[in-house]
PDB file of C-alpha atoms in Angstrom:
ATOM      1  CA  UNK A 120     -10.496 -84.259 116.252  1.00 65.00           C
ATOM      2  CA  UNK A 121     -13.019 -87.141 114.588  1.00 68.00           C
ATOM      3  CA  UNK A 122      -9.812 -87.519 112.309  1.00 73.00           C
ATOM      4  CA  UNK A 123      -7.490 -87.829 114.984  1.00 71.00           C
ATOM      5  CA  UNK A 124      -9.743 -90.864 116.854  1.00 74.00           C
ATOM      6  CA  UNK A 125     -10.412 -92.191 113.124  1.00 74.00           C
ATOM      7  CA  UNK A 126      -6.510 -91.975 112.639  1.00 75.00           C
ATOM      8  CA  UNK A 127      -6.022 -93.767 115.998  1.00 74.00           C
ATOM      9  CA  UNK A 128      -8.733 -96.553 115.708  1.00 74.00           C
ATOM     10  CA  UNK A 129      -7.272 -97.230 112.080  1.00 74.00           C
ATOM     11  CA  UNK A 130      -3.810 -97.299 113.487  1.00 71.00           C
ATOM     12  CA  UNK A 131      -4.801 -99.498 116.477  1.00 71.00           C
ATOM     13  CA  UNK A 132      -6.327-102.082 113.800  1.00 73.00           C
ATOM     14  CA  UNK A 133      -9.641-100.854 114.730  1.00 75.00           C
ATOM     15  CA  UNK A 134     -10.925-100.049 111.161  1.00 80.00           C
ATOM     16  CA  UNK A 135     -14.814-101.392 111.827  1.00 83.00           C
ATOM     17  CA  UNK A 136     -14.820 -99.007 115.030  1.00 80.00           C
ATOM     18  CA  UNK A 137     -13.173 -96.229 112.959  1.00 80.00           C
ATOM     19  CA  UNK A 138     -15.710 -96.975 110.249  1.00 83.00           C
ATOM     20  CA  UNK A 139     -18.417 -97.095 112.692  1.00 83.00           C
ATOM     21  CA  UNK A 140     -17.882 -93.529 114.378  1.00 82.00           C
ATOM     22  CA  UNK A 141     -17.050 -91.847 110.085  1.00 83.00           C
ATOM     23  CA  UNK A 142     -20.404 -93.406 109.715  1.00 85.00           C
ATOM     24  CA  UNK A 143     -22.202 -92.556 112.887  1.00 85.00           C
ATOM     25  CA  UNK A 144     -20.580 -88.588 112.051  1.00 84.00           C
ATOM     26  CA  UNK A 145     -21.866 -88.028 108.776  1.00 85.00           C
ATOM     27  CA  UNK A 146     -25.656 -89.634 109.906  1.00 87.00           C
ATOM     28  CA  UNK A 147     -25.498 -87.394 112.561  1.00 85.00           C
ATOM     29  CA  UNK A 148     -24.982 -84.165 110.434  1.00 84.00           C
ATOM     30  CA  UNK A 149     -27.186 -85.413 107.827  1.00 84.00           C
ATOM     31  CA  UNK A 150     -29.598 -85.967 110.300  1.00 85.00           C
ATOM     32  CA  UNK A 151     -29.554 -82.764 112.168  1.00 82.00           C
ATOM     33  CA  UNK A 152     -29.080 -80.647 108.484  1.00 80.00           C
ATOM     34  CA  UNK A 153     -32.399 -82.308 107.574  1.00 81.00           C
ATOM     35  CA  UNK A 154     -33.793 -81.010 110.865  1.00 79.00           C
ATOM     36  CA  UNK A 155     -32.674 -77.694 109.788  1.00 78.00           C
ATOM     37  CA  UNK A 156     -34.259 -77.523 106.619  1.00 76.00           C
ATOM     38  CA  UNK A 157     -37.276 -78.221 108.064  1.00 76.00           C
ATOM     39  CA  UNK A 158     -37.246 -75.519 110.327  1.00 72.00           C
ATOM     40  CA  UNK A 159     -36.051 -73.046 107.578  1.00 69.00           C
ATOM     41  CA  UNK A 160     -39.638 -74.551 105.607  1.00 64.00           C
ATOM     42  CA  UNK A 161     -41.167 -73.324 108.614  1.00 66.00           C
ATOM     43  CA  UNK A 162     -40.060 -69.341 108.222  1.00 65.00           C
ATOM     44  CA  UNK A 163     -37.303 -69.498 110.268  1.00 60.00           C
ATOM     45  CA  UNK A 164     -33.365 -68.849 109.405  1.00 59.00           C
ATOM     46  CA  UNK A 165     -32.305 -71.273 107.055  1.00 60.00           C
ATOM     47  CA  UNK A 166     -28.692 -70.445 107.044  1.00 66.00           C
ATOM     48  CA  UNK A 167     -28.020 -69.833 110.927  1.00 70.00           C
ATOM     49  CA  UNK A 168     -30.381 -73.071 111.415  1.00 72.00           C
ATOM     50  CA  UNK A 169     -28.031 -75.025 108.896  1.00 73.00           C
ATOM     51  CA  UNK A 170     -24.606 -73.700 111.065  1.00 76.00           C
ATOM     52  CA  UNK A 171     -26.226 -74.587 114.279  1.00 78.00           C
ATOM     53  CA  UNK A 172     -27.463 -78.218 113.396  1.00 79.00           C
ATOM     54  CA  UNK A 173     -23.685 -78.617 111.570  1.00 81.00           C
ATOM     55  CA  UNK A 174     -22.017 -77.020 115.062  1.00 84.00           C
ATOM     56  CA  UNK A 175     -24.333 -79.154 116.930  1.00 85.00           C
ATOM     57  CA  UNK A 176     -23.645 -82.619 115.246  1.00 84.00           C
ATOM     58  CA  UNK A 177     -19.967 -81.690 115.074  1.00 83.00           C
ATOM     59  CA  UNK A 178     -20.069 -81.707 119.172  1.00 86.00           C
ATOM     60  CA  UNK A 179     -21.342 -84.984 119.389  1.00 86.00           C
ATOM     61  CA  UNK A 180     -19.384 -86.289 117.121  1.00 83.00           C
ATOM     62  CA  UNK A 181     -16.540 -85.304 119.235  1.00 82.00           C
ATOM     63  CA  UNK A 182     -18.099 -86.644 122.340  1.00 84.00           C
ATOM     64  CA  UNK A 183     -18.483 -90.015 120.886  1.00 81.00           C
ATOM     65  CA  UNK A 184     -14.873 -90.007 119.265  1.00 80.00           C
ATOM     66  CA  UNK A 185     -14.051 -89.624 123.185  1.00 78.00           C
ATOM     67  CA  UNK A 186     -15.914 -91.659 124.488  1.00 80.00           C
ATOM     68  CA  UNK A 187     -14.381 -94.365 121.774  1.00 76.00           C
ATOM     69  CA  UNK A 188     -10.991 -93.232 122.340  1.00 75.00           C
ATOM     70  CA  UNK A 189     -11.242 -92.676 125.851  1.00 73.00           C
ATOM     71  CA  UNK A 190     -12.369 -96.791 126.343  1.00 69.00           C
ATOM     72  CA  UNK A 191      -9.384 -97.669 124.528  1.00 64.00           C
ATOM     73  CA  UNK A 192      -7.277 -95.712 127.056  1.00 59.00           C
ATOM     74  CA  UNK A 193      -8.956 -96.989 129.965  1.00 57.00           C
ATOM     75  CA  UNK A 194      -9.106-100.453 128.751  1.00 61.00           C
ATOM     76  CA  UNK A 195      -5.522-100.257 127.510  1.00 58.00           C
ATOM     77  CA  UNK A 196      -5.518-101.106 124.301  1.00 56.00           C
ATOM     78  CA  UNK A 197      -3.166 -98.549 123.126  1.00 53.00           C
ATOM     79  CA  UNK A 198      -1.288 -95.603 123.773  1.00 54.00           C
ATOM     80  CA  UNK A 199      -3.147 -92.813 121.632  1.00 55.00           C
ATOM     81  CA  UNK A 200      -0.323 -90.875 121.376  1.00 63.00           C
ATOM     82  CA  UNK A 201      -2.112 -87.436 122.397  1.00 63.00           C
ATOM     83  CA  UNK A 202       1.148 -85.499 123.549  1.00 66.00           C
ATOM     84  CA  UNK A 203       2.896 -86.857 120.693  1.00 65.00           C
ATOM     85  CA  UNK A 204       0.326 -86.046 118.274  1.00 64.00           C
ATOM     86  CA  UNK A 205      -0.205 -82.163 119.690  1.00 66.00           C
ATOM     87  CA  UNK A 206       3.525 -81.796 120.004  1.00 70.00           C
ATOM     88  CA  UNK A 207       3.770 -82.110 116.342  1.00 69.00           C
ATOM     89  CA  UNK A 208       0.392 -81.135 115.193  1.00 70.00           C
ATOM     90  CA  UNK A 209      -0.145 -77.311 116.540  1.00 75.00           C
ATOM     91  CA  UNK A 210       3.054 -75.832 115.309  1.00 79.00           C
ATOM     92  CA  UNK A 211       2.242 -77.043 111.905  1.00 76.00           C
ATOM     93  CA  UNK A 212      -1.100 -76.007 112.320  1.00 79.00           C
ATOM     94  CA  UNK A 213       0.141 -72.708 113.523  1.00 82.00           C
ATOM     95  CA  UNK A 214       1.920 -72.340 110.611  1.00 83.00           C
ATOM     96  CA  UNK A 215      -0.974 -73.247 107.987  1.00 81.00           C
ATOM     97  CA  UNK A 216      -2.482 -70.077 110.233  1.00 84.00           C
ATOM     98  CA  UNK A 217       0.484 -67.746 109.808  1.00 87.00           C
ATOM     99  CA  UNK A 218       0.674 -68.291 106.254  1.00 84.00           C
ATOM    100  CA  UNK A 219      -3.391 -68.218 105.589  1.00 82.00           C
ATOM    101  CA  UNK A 220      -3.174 -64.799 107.039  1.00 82.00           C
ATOM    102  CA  UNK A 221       0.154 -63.752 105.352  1.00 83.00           C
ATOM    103  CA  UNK A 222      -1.443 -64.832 102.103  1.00 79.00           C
ATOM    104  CA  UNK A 223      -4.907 -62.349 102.683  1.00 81.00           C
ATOM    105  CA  UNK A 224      -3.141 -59.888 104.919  1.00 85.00           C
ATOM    106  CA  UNK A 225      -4.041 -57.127 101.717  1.00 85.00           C
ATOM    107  CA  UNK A 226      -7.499 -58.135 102.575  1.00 84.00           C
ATOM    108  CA  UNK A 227      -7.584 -57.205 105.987  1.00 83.00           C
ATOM    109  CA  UNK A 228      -5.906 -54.039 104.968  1.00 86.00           C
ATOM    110  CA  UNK A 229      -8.501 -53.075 102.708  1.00 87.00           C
ATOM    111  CA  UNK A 230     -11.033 -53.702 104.941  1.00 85.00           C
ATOM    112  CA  UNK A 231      -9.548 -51.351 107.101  1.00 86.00           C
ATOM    113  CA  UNK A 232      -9.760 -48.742 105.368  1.00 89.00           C
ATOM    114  CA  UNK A 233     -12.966 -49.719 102.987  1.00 87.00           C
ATOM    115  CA  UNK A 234     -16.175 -50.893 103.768  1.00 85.00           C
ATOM    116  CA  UNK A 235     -17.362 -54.744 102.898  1.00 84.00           C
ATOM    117  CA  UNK A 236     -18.235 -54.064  99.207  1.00 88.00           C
ATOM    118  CA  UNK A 237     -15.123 -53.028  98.538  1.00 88.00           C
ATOM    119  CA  UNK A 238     -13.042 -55.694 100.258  1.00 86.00           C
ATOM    120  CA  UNK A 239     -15.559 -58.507  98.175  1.00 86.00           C
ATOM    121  CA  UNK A 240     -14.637 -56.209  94.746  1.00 88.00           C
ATOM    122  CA  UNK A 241     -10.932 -56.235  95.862  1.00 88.00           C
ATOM    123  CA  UNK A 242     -11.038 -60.078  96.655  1.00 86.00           C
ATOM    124  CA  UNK A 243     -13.154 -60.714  93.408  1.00 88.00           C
ATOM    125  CA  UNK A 244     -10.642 -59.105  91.021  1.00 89.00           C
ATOM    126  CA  UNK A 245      -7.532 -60.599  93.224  1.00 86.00           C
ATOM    127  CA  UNK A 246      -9.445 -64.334  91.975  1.00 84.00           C
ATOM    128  CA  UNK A 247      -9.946 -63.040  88.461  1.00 87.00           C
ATOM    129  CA  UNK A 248      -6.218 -61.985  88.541  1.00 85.00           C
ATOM    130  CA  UNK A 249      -5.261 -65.455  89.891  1.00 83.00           C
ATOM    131  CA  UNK A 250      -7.201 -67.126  87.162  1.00 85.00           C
ATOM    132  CA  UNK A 251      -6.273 -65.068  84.662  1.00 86.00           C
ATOM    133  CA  UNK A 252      -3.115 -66.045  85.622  1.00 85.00           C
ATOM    134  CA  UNK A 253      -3.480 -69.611  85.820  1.00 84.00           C
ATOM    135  CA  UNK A 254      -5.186 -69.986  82.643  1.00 84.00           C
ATOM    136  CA  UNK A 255      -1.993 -68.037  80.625  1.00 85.00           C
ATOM    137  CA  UNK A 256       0.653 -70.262  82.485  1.00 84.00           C
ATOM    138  CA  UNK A 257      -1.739 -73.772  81.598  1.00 86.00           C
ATOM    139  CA  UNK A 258      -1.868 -72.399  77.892  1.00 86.00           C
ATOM    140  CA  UNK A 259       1.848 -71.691  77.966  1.00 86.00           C
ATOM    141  CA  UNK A 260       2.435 -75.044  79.425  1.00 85.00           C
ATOM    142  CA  UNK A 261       0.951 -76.783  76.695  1.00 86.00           C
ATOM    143  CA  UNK A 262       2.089 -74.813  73.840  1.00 89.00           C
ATOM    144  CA  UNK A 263       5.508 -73.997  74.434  1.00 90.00           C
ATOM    145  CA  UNK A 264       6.489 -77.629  73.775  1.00 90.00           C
ATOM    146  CA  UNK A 265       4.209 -78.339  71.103  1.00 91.00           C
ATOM    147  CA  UNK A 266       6.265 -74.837  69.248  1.00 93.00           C
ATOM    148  CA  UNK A 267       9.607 -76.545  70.736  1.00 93.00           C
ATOM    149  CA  UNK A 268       8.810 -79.502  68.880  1.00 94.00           C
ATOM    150  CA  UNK A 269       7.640 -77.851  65.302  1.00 94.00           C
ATOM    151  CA  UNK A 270      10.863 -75.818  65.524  1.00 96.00           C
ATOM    152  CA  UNK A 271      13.355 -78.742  66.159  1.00 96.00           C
ATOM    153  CA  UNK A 272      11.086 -80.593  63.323  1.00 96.00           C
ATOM    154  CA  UNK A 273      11.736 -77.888  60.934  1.00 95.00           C
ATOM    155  CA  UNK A 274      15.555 -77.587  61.642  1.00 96.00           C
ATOM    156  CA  UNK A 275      15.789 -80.792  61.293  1.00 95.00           C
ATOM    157  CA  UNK A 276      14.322 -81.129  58.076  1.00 95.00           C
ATOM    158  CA  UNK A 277      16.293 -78.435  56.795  1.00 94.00           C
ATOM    159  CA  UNK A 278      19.310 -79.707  57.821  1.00 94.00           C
ATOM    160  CA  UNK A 279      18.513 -82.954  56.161  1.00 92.00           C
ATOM    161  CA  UNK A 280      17.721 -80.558  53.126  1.00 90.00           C
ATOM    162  CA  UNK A 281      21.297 -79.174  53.172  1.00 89.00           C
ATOM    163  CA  UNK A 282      23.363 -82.317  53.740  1.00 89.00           C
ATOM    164  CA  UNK A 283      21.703 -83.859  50.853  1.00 88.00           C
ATOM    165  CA  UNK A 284      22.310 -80.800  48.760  1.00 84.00           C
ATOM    166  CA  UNK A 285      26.055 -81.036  49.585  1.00 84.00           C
ATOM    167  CA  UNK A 286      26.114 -84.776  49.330  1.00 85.00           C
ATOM    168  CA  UNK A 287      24.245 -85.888  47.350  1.00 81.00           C
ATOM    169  CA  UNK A 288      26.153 -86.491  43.687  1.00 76.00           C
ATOM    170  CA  UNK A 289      22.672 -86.632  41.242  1.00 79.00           C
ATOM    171  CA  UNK A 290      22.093 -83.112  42.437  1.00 72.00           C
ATOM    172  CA  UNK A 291      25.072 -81.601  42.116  1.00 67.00           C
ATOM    173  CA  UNK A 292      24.987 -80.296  38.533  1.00 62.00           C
ATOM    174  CA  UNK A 293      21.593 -79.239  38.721  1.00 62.00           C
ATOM    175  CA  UNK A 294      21.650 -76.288  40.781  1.00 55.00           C
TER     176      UNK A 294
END
């Protein structure tokens, strides 16, 4: 959502406001983050701490992006385009959803069936498959043209070779 009010306050010519709330976002997570650590110095939970201080900053950074965009409303300086922007938004967010789970749906089988270890093992070698696969396609991208190239060079060259054997009239009694 602080994308959508940054989106609108840019697109309202409203970039120092849209600057302003980026600004007053990322000081606010830094801020409560650093809030967390201290508390995880303290002996507490350092990694619940951190997603409570990032859930809490996140919140009020959404308040304030409605309070911003919610003045602009009620002072009318612009439609914000909400329905607009939902209309076309969620189904293409829906989507991203469908196909996130389509794409690890073999992970929630597993984990069916297996315990947590197993679904990390499974999802480990399923990355060092990707990779693996990756890395071959890169190397074949990069050296199937460079053999291409050596291959039309030499048939070239020996083309060259055997139209100036059969042309050429100094070497014809020497072979």
């Amino acid at each position: 959502f602080i994308a959508y009010a940054r989106g609108t306050l840019v697109g309202s010519d409203r970039v120092p406001a849209a600057s302003a709330l980026d600004l007053a976002s990322r000081i606010l997570t830094l801020t409560f983050l650093a809030f967390a650590v201290l508390l995880g110095a303290q002996g507490r939970t350092g990694a619940a701490a951190m997603l409570w201080a990032m859930a809490v900053a996140l919140l009020i950074s959404v308040a304030g992006s409605l309070v911003v965009i919610g003045r602009d409303v009620a002072t009318g300086r612009g439609d914000t385009g909400v329905r607009s922007v939902l209309r076309f938004s969620v189904p293409a967010y829906l989507g991203n959803v469908v196909q996130f789970l389509n794409y690890r749906l073999d992970l929630f089988l597993v984990g069916l069936f297996r315990g947590p270890y197993e679904v990390g093992l499974y999802a480990l070698a399923g990355t060092l498959g990707q990779l693996v696969w990756v890395l071959s396609a890169s190397v074949a991208g990069a050296l199937f043209p460079a053999v291409a190239l050596a291959i039309t060079m030499f048939a070239f060259n020996f083309l060259g070779d055997g139209l100036r054997d059969a042309l050429d009239p100094r070497l014809r009694g020497t072979r």
